[in-house]
mmCIF file of C-alpha atoms and ligand atoms in Angstrom:
data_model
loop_
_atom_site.group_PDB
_atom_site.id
_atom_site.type_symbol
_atom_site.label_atom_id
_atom_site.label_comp_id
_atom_site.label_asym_id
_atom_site.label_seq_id
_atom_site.Cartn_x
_atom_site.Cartn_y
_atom_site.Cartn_z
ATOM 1 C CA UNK A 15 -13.664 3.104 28.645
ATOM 2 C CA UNK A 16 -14.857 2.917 24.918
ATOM 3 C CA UNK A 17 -14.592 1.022 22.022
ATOM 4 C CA UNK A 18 -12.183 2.543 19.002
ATOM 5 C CA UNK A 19 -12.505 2.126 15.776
ATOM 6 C CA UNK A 20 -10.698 -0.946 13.983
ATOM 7 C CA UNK A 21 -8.694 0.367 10.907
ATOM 8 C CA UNK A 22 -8.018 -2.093 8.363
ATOM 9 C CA UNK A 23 -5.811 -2.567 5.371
ATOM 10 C CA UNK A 24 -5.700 0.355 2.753
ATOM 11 C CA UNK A 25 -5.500 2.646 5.462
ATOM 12 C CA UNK A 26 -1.757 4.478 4.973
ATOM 13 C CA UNK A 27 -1.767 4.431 9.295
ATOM 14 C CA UNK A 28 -1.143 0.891 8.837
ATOM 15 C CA UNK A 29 2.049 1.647 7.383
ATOM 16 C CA UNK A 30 3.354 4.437 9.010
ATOM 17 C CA UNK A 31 6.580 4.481 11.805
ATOM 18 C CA UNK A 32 4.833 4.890 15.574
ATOM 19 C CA UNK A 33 6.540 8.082 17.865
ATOM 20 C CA UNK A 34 7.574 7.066 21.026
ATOM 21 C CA UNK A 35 5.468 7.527 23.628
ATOM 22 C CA UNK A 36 6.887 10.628 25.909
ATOM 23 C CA UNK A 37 3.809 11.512 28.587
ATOM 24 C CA UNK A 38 2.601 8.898 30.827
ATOM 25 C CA UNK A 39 -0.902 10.467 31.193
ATOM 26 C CA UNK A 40 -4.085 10.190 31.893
ATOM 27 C CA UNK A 41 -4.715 10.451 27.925
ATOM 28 C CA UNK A 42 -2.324 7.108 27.426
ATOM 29 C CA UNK A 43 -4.131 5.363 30.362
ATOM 30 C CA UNK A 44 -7.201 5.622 28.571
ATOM 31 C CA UNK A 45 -5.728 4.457 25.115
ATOM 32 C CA UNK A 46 -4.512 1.398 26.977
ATOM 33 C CA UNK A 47 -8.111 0.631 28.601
ATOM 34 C CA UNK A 48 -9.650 1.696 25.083
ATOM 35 C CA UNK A 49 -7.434 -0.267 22.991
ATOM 36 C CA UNK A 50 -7.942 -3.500 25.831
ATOM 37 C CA UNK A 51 -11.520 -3.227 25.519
ATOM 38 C CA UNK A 52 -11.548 -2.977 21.357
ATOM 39 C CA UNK A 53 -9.360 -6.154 21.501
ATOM 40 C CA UNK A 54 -11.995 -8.232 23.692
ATOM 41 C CA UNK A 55 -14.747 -6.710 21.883
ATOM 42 C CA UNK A 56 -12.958 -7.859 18.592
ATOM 43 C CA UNK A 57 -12.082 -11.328 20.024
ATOM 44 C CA UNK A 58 -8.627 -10.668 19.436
ATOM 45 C CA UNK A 59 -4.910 -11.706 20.883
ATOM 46 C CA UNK A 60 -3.470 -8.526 20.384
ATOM 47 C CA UNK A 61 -4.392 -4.806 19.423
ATOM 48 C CA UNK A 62 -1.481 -1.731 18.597
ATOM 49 C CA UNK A 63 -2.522 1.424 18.520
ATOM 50 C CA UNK A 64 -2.235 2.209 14.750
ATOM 51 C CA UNK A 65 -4.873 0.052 14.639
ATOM 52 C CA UNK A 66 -7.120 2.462 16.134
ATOM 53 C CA UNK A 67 -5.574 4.833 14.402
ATOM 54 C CA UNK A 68 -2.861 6.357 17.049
ATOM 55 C CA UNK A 69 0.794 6.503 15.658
ATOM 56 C CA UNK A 70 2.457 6.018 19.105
ATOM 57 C CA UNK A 71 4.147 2.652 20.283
ATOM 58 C CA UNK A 72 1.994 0.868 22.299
ATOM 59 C CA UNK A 73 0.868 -2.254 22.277
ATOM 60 C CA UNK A 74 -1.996 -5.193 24.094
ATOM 61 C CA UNK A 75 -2.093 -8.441 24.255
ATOM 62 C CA UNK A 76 -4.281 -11.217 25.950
ATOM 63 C CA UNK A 77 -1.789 -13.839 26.609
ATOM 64 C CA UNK A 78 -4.604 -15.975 28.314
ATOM 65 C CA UNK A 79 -3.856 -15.442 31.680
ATOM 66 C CA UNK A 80 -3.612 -11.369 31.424
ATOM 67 C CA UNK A 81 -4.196 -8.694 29.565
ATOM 68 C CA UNK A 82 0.106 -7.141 29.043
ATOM 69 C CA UNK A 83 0.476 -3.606 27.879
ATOM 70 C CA UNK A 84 3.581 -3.279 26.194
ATOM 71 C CA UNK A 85 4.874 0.901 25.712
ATOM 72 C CA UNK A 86 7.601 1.498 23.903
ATOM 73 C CA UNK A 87 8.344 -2.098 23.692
ATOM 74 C CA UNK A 88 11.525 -3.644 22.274
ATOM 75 C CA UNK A 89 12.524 -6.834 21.710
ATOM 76 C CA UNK A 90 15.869 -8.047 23.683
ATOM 77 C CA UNK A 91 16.010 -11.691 23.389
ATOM 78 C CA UNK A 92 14.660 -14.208 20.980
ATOM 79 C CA UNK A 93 14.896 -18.013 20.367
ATOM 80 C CA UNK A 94 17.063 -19.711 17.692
ATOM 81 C CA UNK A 95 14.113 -22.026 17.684
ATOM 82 C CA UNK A 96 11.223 -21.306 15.675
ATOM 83 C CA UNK A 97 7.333 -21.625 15.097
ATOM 84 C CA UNK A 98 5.061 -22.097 12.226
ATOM 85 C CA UNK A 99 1.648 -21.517 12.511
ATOM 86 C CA UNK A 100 -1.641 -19.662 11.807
ATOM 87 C CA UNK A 101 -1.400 -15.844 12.050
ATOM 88 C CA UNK A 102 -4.580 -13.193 11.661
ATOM 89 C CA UNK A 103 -4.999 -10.061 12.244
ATOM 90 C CA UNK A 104 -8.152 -7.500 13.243
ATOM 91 C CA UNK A 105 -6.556 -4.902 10.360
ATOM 92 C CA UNK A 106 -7.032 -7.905 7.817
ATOM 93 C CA UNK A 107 -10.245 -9.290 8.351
ATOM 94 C CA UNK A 108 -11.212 -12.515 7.070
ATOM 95 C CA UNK A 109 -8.179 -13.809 6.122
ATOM 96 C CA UNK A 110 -5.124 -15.963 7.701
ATOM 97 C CA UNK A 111 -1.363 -17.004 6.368
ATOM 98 C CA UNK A 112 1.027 -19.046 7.800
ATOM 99 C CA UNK A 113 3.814 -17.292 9.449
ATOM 100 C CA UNK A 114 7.305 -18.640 11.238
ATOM 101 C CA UNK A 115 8.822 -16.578 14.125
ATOM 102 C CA UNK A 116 10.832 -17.261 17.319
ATOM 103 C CA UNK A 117 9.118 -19.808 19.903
ATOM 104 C CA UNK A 118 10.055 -17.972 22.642
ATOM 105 C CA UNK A 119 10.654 -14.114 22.922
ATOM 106 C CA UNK A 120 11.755 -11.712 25.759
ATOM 107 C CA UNK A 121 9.888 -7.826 25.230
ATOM 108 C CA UNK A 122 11.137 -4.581 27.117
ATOM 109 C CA UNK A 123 8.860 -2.382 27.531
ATOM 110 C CA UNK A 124 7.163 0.310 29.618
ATOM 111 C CA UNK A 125 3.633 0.341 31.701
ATOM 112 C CA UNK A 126 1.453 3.563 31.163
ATOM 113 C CA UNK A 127 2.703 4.948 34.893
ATOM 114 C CA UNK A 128 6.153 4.901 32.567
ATOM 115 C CA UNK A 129 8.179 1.841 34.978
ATOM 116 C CA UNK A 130 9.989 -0.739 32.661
ATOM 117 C CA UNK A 131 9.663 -4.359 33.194
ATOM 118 C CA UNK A 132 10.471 -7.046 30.888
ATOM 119 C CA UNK A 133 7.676 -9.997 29.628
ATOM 120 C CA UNK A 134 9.231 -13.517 28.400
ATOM 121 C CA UNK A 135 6.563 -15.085 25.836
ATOM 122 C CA UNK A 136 6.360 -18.000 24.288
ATOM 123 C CA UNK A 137 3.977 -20.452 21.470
ATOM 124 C CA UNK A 138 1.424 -17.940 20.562
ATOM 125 C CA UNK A 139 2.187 -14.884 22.802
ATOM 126 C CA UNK A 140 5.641 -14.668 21.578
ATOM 127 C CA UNK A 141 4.025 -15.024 18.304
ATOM 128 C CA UNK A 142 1.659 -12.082 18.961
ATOM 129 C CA UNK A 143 4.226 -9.642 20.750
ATOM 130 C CA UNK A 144 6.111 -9.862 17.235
ATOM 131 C CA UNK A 145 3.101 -9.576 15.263
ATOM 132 C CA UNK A 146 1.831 -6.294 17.111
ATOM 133 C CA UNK A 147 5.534 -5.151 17.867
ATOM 134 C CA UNK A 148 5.552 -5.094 13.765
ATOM 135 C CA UNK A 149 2.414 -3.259 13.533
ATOM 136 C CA UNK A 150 4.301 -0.743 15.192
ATOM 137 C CA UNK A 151 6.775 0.355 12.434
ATOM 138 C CA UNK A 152 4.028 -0.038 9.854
ATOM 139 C CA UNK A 153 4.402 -3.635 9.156
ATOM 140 C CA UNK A 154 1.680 -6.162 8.821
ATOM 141 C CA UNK A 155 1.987 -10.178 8.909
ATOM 142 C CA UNK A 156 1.079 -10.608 5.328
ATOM 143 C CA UNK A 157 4.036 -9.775 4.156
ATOM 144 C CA UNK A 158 6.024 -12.550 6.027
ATOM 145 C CA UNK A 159 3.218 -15.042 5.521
ATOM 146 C CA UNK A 160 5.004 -17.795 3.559
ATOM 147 C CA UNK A 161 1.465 -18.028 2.075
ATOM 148 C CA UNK A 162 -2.560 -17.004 2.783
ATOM 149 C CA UNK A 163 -4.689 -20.166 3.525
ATOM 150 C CA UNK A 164 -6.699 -21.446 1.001
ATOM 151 C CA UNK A 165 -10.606 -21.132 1.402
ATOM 152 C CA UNK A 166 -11.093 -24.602 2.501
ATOM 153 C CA UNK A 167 -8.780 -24.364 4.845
ATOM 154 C CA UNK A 168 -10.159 -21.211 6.441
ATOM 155 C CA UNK A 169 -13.618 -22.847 6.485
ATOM 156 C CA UNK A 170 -12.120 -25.328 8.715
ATOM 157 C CA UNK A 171 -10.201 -23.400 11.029
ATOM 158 C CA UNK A 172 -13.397 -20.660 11.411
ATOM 159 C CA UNK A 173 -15.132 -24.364 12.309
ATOM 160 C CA UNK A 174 -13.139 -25.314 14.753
ATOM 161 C CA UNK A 175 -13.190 -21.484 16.632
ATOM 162 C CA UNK A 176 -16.588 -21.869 16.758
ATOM 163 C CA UNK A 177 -16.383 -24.736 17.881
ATOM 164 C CA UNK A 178 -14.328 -23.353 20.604
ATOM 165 C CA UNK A 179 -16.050 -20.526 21.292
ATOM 166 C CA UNK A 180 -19.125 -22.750 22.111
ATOM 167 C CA UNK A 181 -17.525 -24.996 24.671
ATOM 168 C CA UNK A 182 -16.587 -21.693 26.612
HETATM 169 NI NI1 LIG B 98 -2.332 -7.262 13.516
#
């Protein structure tokens, strides 16, 4: 396994339509364990692979309890009900916005040996199945963000992760 590359805003990648992934190889086994390993490394929720600069659809996320890799992935249910909260993303460094979506979300999607299985989420990994599901056809969460927060706001929510990431 190795760490890729993180690309960030102002890279066209970031806004191009992913291919569907075709060949369940050993090349898209090691994307998955790459792109896995960037998103720990990164201390992030979710990683898709335009963000390492591949334009195929697949997609990571830590949900807490396991690490899900999502190929191909489509959305086939979602809640009426809704959450608003505090959305980042590795591609955007530094910053956060406030973003509603679905509380609860059901994925389809494929694993890299090519089987399809389907992944209810809810709270903050429905939240980041959309966000990285998005990344895939070149969209990024600032441009749902009902606004960016302000910089006293991000100098207490960067508080309280450290904060967090001490009591681990
Ligand atoms: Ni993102």
């Amino acid at each position: 396994m190795a760490l890729r590359n993180i690309v960030t805003v102002g890279d066209p990648i970031l806004n191009k339509v992913c291919r569907k992934v075709t060949k369940f190889d050993e090349r898209l086994a090691t994307l998955i364990d790459d792109m896995i390993e960037t998103m720990h490394d990164a201390n992030g929720v979710g990683l898709a692979a335009p963000q390492v600069g591949v334009l195929r659809r697949v997609v990571v996320v830590d949900t807490g309890e396991e690490d899900v890799e999502l190929v191909n992935p489509v959305v086939v249910d979602q809640s009426e009900e809704q959450q608003t909260g505090v959305e980042g993303c590795l591609s955007v460094p530094g910053k956060y916005g406030i973003v509603t979506r679905p509380e609860r979300v059901t994925v389809r999607a494929q694993d890299r040996t090519g089987e399809w299985y389907e992944y209810e989420g809810e709270e903050i990994v429905a939240r980041a199945f959309l966000h990285e599901l998005d990344h895939l056809d070149g969209h990024i969460y600032t441009e749902l963000a009902e606004r960016m927060l302000t910089s006293e706001e991000l100098d207490e929510l960067l508080k309280k992760q450290a904060e967090e990431e001490d009591a681990k």
